[in-house]
Coordinates of C-alpha atoms in Angstrom, one line a residue:
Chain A
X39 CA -3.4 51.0 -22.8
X40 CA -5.1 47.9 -22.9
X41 CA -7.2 46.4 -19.5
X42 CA -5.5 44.0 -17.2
X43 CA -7.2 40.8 -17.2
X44 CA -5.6 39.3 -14.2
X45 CA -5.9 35.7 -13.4
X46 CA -8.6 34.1 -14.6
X47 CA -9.2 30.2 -13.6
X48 CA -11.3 27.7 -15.1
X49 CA -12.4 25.5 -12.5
X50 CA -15.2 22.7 -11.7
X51 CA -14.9 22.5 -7.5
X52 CA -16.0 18.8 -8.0
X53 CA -12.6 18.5 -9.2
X54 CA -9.7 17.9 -7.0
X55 CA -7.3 19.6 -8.3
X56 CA -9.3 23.0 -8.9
X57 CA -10.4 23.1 -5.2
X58 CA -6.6 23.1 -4.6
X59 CA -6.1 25.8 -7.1
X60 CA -8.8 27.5 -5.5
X61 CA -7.7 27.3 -2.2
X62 CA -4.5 28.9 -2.9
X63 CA -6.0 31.4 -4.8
X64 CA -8.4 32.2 -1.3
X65 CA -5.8 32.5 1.4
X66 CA -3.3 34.7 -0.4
X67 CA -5.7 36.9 -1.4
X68 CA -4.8 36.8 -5.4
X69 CA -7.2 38.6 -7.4
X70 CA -8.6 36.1 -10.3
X71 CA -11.5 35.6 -12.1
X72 CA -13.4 32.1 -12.1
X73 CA -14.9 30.8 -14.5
X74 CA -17.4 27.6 -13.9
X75 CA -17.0 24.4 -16.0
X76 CA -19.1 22.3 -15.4
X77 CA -18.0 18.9 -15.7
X78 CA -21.4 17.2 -15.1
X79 CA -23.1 19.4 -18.1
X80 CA -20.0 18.2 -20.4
X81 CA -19.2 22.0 -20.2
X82 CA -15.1 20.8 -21.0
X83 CA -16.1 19.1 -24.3
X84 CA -17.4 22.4 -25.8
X85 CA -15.6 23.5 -28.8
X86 CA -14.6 26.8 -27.1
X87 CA -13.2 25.1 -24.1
X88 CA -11.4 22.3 -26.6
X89 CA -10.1 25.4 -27.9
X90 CA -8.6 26.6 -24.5
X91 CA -7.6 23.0 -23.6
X92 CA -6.8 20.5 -26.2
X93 CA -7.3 17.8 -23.0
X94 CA -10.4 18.6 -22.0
X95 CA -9.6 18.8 -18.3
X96 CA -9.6 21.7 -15.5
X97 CA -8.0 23.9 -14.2
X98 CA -6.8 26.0 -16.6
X99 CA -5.3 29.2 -15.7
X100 CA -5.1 32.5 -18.2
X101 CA -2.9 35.0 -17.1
X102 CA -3.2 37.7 -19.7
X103 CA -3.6 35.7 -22.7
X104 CA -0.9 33.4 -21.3
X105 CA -2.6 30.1 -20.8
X106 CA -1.7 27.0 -18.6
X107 CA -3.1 23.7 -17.3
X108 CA -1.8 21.5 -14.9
X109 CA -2.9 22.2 -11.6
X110 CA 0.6 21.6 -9.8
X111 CA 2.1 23.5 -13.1
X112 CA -0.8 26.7 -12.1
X113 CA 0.0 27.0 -8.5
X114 CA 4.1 26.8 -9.0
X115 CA 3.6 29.7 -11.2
X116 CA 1.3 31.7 -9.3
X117 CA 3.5 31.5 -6.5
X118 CA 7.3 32.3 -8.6
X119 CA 5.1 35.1 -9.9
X120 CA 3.2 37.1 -7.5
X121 CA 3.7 38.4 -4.3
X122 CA 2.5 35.4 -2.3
X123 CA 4.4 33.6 1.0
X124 CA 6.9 31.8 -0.6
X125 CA 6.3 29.2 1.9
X126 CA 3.8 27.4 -0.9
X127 CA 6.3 26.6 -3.4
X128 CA 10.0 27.6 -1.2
X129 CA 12.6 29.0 -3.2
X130 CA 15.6 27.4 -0.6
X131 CA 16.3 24.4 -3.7
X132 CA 16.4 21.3 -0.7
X133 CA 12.8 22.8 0.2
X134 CA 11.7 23.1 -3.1
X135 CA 12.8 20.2 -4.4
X136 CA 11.1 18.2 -1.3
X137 CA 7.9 20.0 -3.2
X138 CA 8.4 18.7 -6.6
X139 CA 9.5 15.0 -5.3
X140 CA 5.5 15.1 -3.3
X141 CA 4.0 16.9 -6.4
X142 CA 5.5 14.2 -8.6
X143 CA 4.8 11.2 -6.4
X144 CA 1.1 12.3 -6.3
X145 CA 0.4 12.2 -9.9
X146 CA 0.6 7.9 -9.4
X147 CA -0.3 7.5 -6.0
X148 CA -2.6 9.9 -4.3
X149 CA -4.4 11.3 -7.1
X150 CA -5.5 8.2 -8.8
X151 CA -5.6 6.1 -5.8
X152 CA -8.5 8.2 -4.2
X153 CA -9.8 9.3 -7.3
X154 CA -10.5 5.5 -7.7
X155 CA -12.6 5.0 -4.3
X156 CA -14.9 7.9 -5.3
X157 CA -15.3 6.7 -8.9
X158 CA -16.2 3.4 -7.8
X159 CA -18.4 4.2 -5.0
X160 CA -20.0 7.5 -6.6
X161 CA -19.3 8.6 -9.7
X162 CA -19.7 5.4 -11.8
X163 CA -22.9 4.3 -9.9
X164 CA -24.7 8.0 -10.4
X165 CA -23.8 7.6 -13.8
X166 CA -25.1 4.0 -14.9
X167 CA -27.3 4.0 -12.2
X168 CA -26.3 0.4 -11.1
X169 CA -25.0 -0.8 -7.9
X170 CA -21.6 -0.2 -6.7
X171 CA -19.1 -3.1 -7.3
X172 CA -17.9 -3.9 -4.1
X173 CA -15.3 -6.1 -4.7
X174 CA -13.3 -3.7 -6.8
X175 CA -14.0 -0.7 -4.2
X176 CA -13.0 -3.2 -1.6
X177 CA -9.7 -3.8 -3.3
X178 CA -9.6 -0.2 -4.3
X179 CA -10.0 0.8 -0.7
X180 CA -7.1 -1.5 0.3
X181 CA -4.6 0.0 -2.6
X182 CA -5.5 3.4 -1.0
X183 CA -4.8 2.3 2.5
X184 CA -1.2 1.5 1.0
X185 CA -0.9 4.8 -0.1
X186 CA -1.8 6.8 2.9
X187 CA 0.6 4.4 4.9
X188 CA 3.5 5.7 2.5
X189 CA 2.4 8.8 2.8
X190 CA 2.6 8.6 6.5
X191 CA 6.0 7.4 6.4
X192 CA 7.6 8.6 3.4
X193 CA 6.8 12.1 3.2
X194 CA 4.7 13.3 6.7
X195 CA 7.0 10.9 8.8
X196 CA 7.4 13.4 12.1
X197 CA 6.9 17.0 10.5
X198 CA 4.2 19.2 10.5
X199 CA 3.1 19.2 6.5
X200 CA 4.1 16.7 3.9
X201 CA 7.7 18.9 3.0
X202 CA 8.5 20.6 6.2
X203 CA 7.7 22.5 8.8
X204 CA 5.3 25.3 6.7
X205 CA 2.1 24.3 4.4
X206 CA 3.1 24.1 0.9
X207 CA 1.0 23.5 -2.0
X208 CA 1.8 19.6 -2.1
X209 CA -0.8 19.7 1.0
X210 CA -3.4 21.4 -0.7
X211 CA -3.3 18.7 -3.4
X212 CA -3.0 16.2 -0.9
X213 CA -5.4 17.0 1.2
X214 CA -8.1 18.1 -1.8
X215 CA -7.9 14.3 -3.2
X216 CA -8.5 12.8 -0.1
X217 CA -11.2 14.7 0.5
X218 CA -13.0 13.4 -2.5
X219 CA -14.1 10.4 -1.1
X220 CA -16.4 12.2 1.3
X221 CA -18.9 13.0 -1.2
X222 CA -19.9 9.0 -1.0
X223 CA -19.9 9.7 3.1
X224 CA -16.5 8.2 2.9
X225 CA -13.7 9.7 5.3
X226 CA -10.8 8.0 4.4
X227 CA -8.3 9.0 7.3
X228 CA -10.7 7.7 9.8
X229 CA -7.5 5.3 11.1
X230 CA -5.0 7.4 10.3
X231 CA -4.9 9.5 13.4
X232 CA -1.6 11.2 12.3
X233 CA -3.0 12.4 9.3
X234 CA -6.0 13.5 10.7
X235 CA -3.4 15.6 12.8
X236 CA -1.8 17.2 10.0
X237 CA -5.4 17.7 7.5
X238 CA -6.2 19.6 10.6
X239 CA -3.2 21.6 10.5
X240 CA -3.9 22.1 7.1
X241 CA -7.5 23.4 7.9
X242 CA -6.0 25.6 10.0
X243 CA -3.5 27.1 7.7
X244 CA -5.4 27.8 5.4
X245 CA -8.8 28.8 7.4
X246 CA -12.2 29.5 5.7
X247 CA -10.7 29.5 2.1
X248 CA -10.9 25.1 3.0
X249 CA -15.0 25.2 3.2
X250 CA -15.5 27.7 0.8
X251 CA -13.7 25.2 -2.2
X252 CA -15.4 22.2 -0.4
X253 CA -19.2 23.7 -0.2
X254 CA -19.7 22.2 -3.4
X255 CA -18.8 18.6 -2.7
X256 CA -20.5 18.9 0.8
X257 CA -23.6 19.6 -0.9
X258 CA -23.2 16.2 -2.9
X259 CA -22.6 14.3 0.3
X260 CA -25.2 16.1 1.9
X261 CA -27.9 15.3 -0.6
X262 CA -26.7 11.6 -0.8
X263 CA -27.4 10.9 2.7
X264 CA -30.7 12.6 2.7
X265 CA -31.6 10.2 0.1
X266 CA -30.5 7.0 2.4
Chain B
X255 CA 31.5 16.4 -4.1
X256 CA 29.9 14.2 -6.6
X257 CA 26.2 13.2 -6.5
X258 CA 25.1 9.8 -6.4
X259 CA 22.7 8.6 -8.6
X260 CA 20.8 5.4 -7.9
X261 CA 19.9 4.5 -11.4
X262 CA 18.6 1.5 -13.9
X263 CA 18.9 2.3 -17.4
X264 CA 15.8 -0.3 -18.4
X265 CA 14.0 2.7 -16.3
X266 CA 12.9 5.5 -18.4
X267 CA 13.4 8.4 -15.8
X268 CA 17.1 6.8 -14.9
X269 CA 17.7 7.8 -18.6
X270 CA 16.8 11.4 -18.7
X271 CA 18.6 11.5 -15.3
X272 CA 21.8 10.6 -16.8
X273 CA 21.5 12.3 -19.6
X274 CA 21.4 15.1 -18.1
X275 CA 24.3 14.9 -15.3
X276 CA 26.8 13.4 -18.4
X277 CA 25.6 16.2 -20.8
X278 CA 26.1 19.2 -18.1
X279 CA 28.9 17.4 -16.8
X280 CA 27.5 17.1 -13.3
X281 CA 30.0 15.5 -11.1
X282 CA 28.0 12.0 -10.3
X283 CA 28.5 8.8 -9.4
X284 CA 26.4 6.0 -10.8
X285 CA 24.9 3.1 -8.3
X286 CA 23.6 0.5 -10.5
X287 CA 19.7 -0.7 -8.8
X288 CA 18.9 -3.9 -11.2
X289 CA 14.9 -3.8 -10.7
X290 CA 15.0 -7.1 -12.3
X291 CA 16.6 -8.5 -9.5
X292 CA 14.4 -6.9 -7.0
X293 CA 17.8 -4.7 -5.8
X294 CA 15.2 -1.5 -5.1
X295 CA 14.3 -3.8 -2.0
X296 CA 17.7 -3.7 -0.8
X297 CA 18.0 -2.1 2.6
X298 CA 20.7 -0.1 2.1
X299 CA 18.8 1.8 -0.7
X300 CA 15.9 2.2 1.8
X301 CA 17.8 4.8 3.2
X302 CA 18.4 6.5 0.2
X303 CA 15.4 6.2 -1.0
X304 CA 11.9 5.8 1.5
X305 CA 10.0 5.5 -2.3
X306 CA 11.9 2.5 -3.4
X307 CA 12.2 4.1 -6.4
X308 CA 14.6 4.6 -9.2
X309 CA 15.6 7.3 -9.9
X310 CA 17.0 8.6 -6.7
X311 CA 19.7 11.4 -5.9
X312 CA 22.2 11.9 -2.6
X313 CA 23.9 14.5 -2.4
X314 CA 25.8 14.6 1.4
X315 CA 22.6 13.4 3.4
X316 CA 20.1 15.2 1.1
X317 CA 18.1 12.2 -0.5
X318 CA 15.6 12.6 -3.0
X319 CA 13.3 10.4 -5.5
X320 CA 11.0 11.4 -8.7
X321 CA 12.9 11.9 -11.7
X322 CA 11.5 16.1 -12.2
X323 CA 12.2 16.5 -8.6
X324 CA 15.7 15.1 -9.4
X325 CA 16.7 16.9 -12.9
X326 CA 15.4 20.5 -11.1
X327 CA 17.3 20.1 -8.4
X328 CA 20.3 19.4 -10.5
X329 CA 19.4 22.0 -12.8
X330 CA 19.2 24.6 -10.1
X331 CA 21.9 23.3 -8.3
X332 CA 25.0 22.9 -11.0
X333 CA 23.3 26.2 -12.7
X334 CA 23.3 24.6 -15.8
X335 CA 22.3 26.4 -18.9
X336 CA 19.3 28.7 -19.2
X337 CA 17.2 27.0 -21.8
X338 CA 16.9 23.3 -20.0
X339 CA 14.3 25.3 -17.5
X340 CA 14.3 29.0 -18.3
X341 CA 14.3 31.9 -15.6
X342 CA 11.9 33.1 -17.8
X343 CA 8.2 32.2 -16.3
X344 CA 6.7 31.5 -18.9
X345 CA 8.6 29.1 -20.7
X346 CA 9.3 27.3 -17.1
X347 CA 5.8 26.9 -16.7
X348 CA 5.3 25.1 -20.1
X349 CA 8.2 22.7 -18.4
X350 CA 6.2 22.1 -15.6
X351 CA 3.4 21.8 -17.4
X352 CA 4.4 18.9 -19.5
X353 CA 6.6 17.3 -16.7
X354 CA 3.1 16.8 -14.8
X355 CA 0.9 15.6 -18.1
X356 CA 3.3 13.1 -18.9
X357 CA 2.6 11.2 -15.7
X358 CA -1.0 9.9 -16.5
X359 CA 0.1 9.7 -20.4
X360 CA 3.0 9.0 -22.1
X361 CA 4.8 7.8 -19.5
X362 CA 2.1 5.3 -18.1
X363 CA 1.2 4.6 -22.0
X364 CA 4.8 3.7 -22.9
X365 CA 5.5 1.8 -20.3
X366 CA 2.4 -0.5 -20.7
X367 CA 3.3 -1.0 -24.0
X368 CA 6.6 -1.8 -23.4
X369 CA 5.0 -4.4 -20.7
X370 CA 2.2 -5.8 -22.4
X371 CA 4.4 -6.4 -25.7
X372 CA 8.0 -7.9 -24.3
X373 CA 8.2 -8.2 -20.9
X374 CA 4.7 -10.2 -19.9
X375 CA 4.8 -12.7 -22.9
X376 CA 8.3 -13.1 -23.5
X377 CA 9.6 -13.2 -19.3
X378 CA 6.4 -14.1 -17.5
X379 CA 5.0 -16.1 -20.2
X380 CA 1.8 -14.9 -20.2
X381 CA -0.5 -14.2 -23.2
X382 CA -1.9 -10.6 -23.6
X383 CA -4.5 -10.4 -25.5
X384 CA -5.0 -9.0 -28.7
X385 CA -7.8 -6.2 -27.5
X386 CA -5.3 -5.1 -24.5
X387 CA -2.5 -5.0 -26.9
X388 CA -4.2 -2.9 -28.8
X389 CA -6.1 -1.1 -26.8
X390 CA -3.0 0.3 -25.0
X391 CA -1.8 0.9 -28.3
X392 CA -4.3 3.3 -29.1
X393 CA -3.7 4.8 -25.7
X394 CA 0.0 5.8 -26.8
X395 CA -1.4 7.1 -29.6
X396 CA -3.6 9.6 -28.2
X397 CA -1.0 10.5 -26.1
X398 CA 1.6 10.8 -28.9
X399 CA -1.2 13.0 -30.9
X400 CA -1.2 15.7 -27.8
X401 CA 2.3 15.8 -27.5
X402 CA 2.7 16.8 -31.0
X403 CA -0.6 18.8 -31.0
X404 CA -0.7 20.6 -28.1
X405 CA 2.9 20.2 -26.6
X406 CA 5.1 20.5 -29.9
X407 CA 2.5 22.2 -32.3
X408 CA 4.6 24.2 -34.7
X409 CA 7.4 24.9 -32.1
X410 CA 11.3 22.6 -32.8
X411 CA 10.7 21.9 -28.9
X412 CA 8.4 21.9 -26.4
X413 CA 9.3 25.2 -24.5
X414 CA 10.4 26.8 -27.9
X415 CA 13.7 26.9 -29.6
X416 CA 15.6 24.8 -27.4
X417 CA 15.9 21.6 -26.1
X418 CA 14.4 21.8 -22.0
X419 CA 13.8 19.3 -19.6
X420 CA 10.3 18.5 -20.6
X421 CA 12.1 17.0 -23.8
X422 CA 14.4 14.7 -22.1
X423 CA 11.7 13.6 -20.3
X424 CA 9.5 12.9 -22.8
X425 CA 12.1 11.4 -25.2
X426 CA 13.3 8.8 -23.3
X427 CA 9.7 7.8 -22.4
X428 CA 9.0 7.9 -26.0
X429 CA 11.9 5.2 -26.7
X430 CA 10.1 2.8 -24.3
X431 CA 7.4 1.2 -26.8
X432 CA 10.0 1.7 -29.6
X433 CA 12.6 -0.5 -27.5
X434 CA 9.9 -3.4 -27.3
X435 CA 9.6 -3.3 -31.2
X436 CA 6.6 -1.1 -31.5
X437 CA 7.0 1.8 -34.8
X438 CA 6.5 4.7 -32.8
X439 CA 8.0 7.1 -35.1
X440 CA 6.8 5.6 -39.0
X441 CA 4.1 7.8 -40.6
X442 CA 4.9 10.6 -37.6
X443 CA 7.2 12.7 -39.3
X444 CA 6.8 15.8 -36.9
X445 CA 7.3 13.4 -34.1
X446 CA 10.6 12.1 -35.9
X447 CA 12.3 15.5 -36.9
X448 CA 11.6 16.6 -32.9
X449 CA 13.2 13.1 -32.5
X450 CA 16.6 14.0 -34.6
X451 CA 16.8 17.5 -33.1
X452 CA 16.5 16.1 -29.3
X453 CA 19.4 13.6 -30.4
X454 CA 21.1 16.5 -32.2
X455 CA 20.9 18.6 -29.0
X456 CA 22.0 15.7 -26.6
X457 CA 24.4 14.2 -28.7
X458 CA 24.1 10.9 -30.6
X459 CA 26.6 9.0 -29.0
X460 CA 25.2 9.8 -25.6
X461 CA 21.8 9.2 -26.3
X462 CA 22.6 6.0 -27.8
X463 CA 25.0 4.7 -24.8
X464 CA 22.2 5.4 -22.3
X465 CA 19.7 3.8 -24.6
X466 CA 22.2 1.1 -25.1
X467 CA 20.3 -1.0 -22.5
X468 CA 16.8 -1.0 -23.0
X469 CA 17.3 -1.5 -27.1
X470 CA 19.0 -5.0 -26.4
X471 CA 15.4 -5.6 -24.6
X472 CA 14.2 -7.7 -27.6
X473 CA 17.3 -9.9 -28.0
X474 CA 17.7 -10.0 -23.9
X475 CA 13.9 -11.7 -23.4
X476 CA 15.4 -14.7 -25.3
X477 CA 17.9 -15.5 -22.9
X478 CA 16.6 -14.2 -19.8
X479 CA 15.3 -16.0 -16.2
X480 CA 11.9 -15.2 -16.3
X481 CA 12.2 -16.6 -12.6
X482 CA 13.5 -13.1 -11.8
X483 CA 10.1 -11.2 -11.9
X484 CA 8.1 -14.3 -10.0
X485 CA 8.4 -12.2 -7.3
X486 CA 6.4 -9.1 -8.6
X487 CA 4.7 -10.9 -11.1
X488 CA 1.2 -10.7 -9.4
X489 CA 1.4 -7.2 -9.0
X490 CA 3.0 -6.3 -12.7
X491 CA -0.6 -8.7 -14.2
X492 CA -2.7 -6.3 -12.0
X493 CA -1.3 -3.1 -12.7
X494 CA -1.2 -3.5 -16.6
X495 CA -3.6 -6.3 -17.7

């Protein structure tokens, strides 16, 4: 009989998305493999990896020869299959589809909102070493504020998490992106009490597995400011 | 009860919405939202919809928005056949898979070409240039190339054998540039036999009636009040040029 693989994840922690993966994978307790990428060392653009991944992007997920990418895609499939707290992806179809609507929503607001602050104010400047444009993160900064309003009011409005009253993994993904900014020293909730509230809840939920996927970008920040 | 459906059929995502309630003969009730004239603003639809967006479902007082949030609900709810998002876990995650890719690519690829071609010269009257044109051009393209590489590859659908949701999707995003004049499918012949099947699987007559709309888009611009997207046309120039 052939050896069970298991899960095996391909993940940079720099990357939003795979500390989200990565966090689900540490509070339930899922046994997996990773399997560093390293985005910085062009480690996606590798022949073998354009092999597992056509896009060049992490995660990616293997699950016994059975490969996936998609972050949101990994963690709804993780959760149908194993036997995890169905509270991270509901079964109850109002409750999951609250899930999908947030994981969809995320893809053009979110994600590429916040993504956008740390590229301008990080990324592109480490990279070209110039200075950081501050007109465009200034306007950048503003579209994000927009964002986190509607994500205020739209999807958190008076519950606990961003589709009801349990942690689901729409938060993880949430709360990973928003993080991201904090490698420039950045904390992008500072006047957003309420969802300052509710990343701590998230914290809470989900305990040490947050730090552990974070360590990596905390390093970055940490290092920055030494420099300063 | 009947859902209602808060739809505009220029919108790609209102198209695979209704595809899919008329072809699984969901018991719906259309709401027409014209986003040319600014109707998503409506206050009425606020309360169906918090996004603003179109598409958007209610069903008694459950509301929801985002098209994949929408046609998995219905899916799920109206138990519709296996094969538009298997049981099988697998094959559902391939769904999901391409319902979150096309996001970030052919949908925001389509859509900017369907912009930056018809809608900003011909209703705002404002010249694109030619590197932008083409520059979102090749955009599409890349974005065809992966769906036919690593999406189709040598399958007649995305999931497999049978039409799923992640082909609805992606068909009716796919029409987008072709409605604003743009060849998608010459010298793509993979990309046009997946095309014919998809009709084939949906029906030609309903394909075409939902597509009815956005393929008068070239004749429409002639005779349309380009005063109707003053209102948004700041914010249209900045997301796409």
């Amino acid at each position: 009989m052939a050896a069970r693989l298991g899960v095996e994840v391909y993940l940079d922690l720099l990357s939003q998305p795979c500390r989200a993966l990565h966090i689900l994978l540490g509070c339930t307790s899922l046994p997996h493999t990773v399997r560093h990428v390293a985005l910085r060392r062009g480690d996606h653009r590798t022949p073998e990896f354009s092999q597992l991944n056509p896009m060049q992007k992490v995660p990616v997920m293997v699950d016994n020869g059975f490969v996936l990418t998609e972050s949101d895609a990994i963690m709804k499939y993780l959760v149908n299959k194993y036997d995890v707290p169905e509270h991270w992806y509901p079964r109850q179809p109002e409750r999951r589809a609250r899930v999908d609507e947030y994981t969809a929503w995320h893809h053009t607001h979110t994600r590429p909102h916040a993504a956008k602050v740390f590229i301008l104010e990080v990324l592109l400047p480490a990279q070209t070493s110039s200075p950081v444009d501050e007109e465009r993160l200034s306007r950048a900064v503003s579209q994000l504020d927009d964002t986190l309003e509607k994500l205020e009011s739209m999807f958190l409005r008076r519950q606990p998490f961003l589709c009801g009253d349990d942690v689901t993994v729409a938060d993880l993904l949430a709360v990973c992106e928003l993080m991201q900014p904090e490698a420039g020293g950045r904390d992008v909730l500072q006047q957003s009490p309420q969802l300052q509230r509710w990343k701590s809840r998230v914290r809470a939920a989900v305990g040490d597995a947050f730090d552990q996927a974070h360590a990596v970008l905390y390093a970055v920040r940490d290092r920055r400011r030494a420099k300063l | 009860m009947a859902v209602e459906l808060y739809l505009d059929l220029l919108s790609q995502p209102c198209r695979s919405v209704l595809i899919f309630a008329k072809k699984n003969n969901i018991p719906h009730e259309v709401k027409q939202v014209s986003l040319m004239d600014g109707e998503q603003h409506r206050e009425d639809f606020g309360k169906v919809s918090l996004i603003r967006k179109v598409p958007a479902l209610q069903d008694g007082d459950f509301c929801l928005a985002e098209s994949p949030a929408i046609l998995l609900y219905l899916a799920r709810k109206f138990k519709t056949p296996d094969h538009w998002y298997p049981a099988d876990l697998q094959q559902c995650a391939r769904i999901d898979e391409y319902l979150s890719w096309q996001h970030c690519a052919i949908r925001l690829h389509g859509s900017k070409v369907f912009w930056l071609k018809l809608m900003i010269p011909e209703v705002l009257h404002v010249e694109v240039p030619k590197e932008k044109m083409d520059a979102a051009v090749e955009e599409l393209n890349g974005s065809l190339k992966l769906l036919e590489e690593k999406f189709l590859q040598d399958r007649p659908f995305i999931a497999g054998d049978h039409i799923s949701l992640a082909d609805l999707v992606a068909i009716v995003e796919v029409m987008q540039p072709v409605a604003a004049g743009l060849d998608v499918f010459g010298g793509r012949p993979k990309l046009s036999a997946w095309r014919d099947r998809v009709q084939a699987a949906i029906g030609k007559e309903l394909f075409d009636e939902v597509h009815q709309t956005v393929m008068g888009s070239q004749e429409r611009v002639k005779v349309m009040d380009g005063s109707k997207l003053e209102f948004s046309k700041a914010k249209i120039l900045k997301f796409f040029m």
